Short mmCIF file of C-alpha atoms in Angstrom, two decimals:
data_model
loop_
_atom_site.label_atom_id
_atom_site.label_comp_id
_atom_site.label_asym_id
_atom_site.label_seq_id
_atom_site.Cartn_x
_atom_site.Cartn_y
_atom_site.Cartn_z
CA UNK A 903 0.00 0.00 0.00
CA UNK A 904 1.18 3.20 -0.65
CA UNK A 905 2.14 5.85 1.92
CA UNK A 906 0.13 8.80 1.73
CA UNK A 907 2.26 10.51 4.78
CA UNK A 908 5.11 11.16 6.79
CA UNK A 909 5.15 11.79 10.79
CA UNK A 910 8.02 13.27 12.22
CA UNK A 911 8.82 13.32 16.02
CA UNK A 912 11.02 16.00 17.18
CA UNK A 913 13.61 15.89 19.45
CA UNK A 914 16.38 13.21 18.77
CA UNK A 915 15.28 13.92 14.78
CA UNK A 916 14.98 17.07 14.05
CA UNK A 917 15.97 18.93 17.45
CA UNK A 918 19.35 18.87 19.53
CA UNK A 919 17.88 18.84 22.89
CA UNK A 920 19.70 17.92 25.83
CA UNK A 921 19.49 19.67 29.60
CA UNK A 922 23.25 18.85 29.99
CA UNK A 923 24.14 21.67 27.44
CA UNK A 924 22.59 23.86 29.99
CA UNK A 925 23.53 22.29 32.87
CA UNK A 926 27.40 22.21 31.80
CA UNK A 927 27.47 25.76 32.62
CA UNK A 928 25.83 25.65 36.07
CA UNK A 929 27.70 22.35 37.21
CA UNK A 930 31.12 21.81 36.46
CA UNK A 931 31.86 18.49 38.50
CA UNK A 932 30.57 15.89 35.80
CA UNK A 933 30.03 13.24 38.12
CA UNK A 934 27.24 16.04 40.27
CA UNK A 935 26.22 16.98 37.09
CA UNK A 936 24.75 13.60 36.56
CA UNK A 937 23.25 13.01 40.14
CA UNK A 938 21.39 16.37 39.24
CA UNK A 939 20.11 15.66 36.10
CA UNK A 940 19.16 11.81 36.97
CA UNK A 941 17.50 12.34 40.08
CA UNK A 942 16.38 15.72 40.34
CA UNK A 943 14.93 17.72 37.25
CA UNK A 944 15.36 14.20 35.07
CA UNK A 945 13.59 13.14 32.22
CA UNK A 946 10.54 11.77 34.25
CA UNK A 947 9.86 15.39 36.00
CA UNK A 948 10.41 16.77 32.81
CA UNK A 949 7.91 14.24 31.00
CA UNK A 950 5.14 15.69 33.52
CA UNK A 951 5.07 19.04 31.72
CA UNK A 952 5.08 17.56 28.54
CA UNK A 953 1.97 15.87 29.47
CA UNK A 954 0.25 19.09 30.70
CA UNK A 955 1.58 20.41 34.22
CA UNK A 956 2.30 24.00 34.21
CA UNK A 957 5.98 24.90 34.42
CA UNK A 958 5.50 27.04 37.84
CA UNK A 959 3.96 24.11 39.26
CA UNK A 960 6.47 21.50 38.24
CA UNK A 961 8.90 23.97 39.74
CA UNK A 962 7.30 24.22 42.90
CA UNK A 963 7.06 20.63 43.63
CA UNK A 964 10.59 19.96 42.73
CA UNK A 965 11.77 22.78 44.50
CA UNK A 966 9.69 21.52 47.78
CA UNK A 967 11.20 18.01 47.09
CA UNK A 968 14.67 19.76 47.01
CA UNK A 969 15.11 22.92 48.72
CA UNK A 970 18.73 23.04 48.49
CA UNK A 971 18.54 23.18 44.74
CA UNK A 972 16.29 25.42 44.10
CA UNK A 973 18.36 27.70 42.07
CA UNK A 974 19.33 25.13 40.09
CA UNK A 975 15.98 24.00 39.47
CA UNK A 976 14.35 27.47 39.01
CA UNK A 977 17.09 27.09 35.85
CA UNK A 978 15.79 24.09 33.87
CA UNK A 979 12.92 26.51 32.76
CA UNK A 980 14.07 29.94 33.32
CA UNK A 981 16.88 29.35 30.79
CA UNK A 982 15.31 26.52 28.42
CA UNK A 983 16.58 28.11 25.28
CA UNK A 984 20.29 26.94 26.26
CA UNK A 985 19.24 23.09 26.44
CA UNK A 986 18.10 23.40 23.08
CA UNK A 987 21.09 23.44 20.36
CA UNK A 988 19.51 23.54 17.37
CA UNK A 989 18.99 21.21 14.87
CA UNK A 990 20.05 18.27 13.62
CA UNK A 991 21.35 18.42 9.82
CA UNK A 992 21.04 15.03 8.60
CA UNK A 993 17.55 15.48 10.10
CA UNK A 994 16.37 18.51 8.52
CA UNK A 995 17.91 17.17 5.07
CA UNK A 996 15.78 13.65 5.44
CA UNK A 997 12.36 16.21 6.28
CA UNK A 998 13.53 18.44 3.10
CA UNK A 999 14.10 16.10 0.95
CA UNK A 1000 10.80 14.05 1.42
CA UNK A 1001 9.42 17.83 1.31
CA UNK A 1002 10.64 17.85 -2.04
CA UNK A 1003 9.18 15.05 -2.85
CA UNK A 1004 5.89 16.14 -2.17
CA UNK A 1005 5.43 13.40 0.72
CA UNK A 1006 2.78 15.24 2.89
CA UNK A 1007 4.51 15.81 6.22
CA UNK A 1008 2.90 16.30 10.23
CA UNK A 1009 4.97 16.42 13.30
CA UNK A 1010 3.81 14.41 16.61
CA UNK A 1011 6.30 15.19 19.86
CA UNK A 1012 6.07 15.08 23.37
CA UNK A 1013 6.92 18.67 24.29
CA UNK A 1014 5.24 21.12 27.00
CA UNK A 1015 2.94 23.59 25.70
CA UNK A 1016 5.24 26.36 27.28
CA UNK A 1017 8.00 26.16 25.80
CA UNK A 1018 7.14 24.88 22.19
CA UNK A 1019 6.47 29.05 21.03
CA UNK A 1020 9.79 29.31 21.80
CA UNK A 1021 10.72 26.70 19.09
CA UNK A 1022 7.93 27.81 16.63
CA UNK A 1023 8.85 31.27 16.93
CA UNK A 1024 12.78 30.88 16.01
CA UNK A 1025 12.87 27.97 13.97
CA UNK A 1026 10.56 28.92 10.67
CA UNK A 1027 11.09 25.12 8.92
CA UNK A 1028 7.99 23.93 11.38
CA UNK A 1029 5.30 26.15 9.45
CA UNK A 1030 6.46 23.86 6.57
CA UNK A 1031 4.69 21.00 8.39
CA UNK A 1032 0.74 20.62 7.36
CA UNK A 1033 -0.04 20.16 11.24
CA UNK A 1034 1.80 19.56 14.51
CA UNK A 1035 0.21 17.65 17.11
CA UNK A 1036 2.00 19.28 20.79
CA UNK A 1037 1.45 16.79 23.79
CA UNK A 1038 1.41 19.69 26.22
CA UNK A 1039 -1.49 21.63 24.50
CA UNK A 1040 -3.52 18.40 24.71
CA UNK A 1041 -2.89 16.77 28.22
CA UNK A 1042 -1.39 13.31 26.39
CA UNK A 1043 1.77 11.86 25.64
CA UNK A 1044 3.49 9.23 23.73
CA UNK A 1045 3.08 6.71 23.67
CA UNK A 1046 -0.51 6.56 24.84
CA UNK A 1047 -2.42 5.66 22.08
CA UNK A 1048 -4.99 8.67 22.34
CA UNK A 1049 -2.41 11.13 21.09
CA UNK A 1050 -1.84 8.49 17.61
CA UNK A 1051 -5.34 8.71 17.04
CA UNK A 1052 -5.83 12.50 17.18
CA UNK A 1053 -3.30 12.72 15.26
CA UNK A 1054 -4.54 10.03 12.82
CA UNK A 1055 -7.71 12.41 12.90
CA UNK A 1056 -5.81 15.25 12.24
CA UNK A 1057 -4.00 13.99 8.91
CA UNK A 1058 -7.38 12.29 7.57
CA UNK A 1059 -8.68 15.62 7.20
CA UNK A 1060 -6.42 16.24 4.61
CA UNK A 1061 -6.00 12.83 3.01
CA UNK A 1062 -9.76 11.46 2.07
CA UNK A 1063 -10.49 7.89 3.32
CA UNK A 1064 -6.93 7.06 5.07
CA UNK A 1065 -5.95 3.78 6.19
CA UNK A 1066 -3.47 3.57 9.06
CA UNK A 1067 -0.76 1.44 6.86
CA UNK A 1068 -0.57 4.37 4.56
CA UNK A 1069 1.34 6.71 7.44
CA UNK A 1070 4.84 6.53 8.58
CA UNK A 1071 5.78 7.32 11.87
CA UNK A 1072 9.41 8.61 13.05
CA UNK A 1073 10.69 8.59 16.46
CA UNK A 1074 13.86 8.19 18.35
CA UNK A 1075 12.12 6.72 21.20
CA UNK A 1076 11.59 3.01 20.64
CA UNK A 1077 8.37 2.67 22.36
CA UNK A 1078 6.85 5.76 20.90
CA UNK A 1079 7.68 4.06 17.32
CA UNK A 1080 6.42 0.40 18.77
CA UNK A 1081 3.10 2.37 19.79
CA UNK A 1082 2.60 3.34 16.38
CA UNK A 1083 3.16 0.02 14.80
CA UNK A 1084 0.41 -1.41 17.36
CA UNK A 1085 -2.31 1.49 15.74
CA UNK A 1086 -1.23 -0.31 12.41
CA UNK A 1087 0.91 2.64 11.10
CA UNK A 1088 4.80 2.14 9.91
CA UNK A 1089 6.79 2.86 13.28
CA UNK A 1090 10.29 3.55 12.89
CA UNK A 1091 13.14 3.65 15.32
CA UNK A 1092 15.07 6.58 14.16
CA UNK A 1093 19.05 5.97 15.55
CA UNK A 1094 20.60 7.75 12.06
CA UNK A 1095 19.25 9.59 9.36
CA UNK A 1096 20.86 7.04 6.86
CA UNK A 1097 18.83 4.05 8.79
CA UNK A 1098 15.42 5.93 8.73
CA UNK A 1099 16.00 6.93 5.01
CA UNK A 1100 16.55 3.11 3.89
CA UNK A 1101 13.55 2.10 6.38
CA UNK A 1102 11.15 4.71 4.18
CA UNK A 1103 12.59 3.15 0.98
CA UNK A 1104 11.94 -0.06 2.06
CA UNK A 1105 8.36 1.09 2.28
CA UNK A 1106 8.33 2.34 -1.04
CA UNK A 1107 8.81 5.90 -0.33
CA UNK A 1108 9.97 7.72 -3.92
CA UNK A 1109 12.35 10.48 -2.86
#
């Protein structure tokens, strides 16, 4: 069958994102560095507001949980920006040249509502997507199936009587591309640009 569309995750495929490019500044000692990032504002805590929680209340709980670090925490948010690098070329070439192709393209990511604008407003390439499903603006997250099938929903707006083998869905995060594949679409596992590319070939993508 062929594939009428192309979902792209963000982060860890078209984003740079780490904490630790922020956190390299405010922690020298890497070993501290680590403790901080793994057990205070980690990826769980961080997951929260990309599921909905307001940023001043994720603060506020983590600060409660660890008064000590609360200027440290106060950070993860108040300078966001610097945990976000930029982009990630081999990436943004794979999106382009599908683009090119005329593959109609939608973006799915787990990111908090907050501090998406700041993304949208500064990097122009994601008006070139037809629709971008935002976990934070919705109160879901990957991979809960609810958040494939509004964006399923989304896309068959566009694309008249859409089967779920006719989408493609890329994601760094296994499970997130496993959760897919369980909805019927094409999950898959983006670890290099080169991998996904010969995946979507596989599949009979013409670009």
């Amino acid at each position: 069958m062929t594939i009428r569309a192309v979902v792209f995750d963000f982060g860890g495929v078209l984003f740079d994102w780490n904490p630790d490019y922020l956190y390299r500044k405010l922690i020298s000692d890497d070993v501290e560095r680590a403790w901080f990032l793994q057990h205070v504002c980690n990826g769980e805590w961080n997951l929260q507001q990309d599921g909905g929680r307001s940023i001043v209340d994720a603060t506020a709980s983590k600060i409660k949980e660890f008064p000590e670090h609360a200027e440290l925490i106060r950070a993860f948010y108040e300078r966001w920006p610097e945990s976000l690098k930029g982009t990630l070329v081999e990436g943004i070439k794979l999106m382009e040249d599908l683009e090119h192709a005329q593959v109609p393209l939608y973006g799915l990511t787990n990111w908090s509502a907050e501090t998406f604008p700041y993304a949208w407003d500064n990097y122009p390439f994601l008006r070139r997507f037809r629709d971008i499903v935002v976990s934070g603006r919705l109160g879901l997250i990957k991979p809960d199936a609810a958040i494939y099938h509004e964006m399923f929903r989304r896309i068959a707006r566009d694309l008249p009587d859409l089967q779920p083998q006719e989408l493609v869905f890329i994601d760094d995060n296994q499970a997130n591309a496993r959760a897919a594949s369980a909805l019927g679409w094409h999950g898959i596992h983006h670890t290099s640009a080169a991998a996904t590319e010969a995946a979507l070939r596989t599949l009979g993508v013409a670009f």
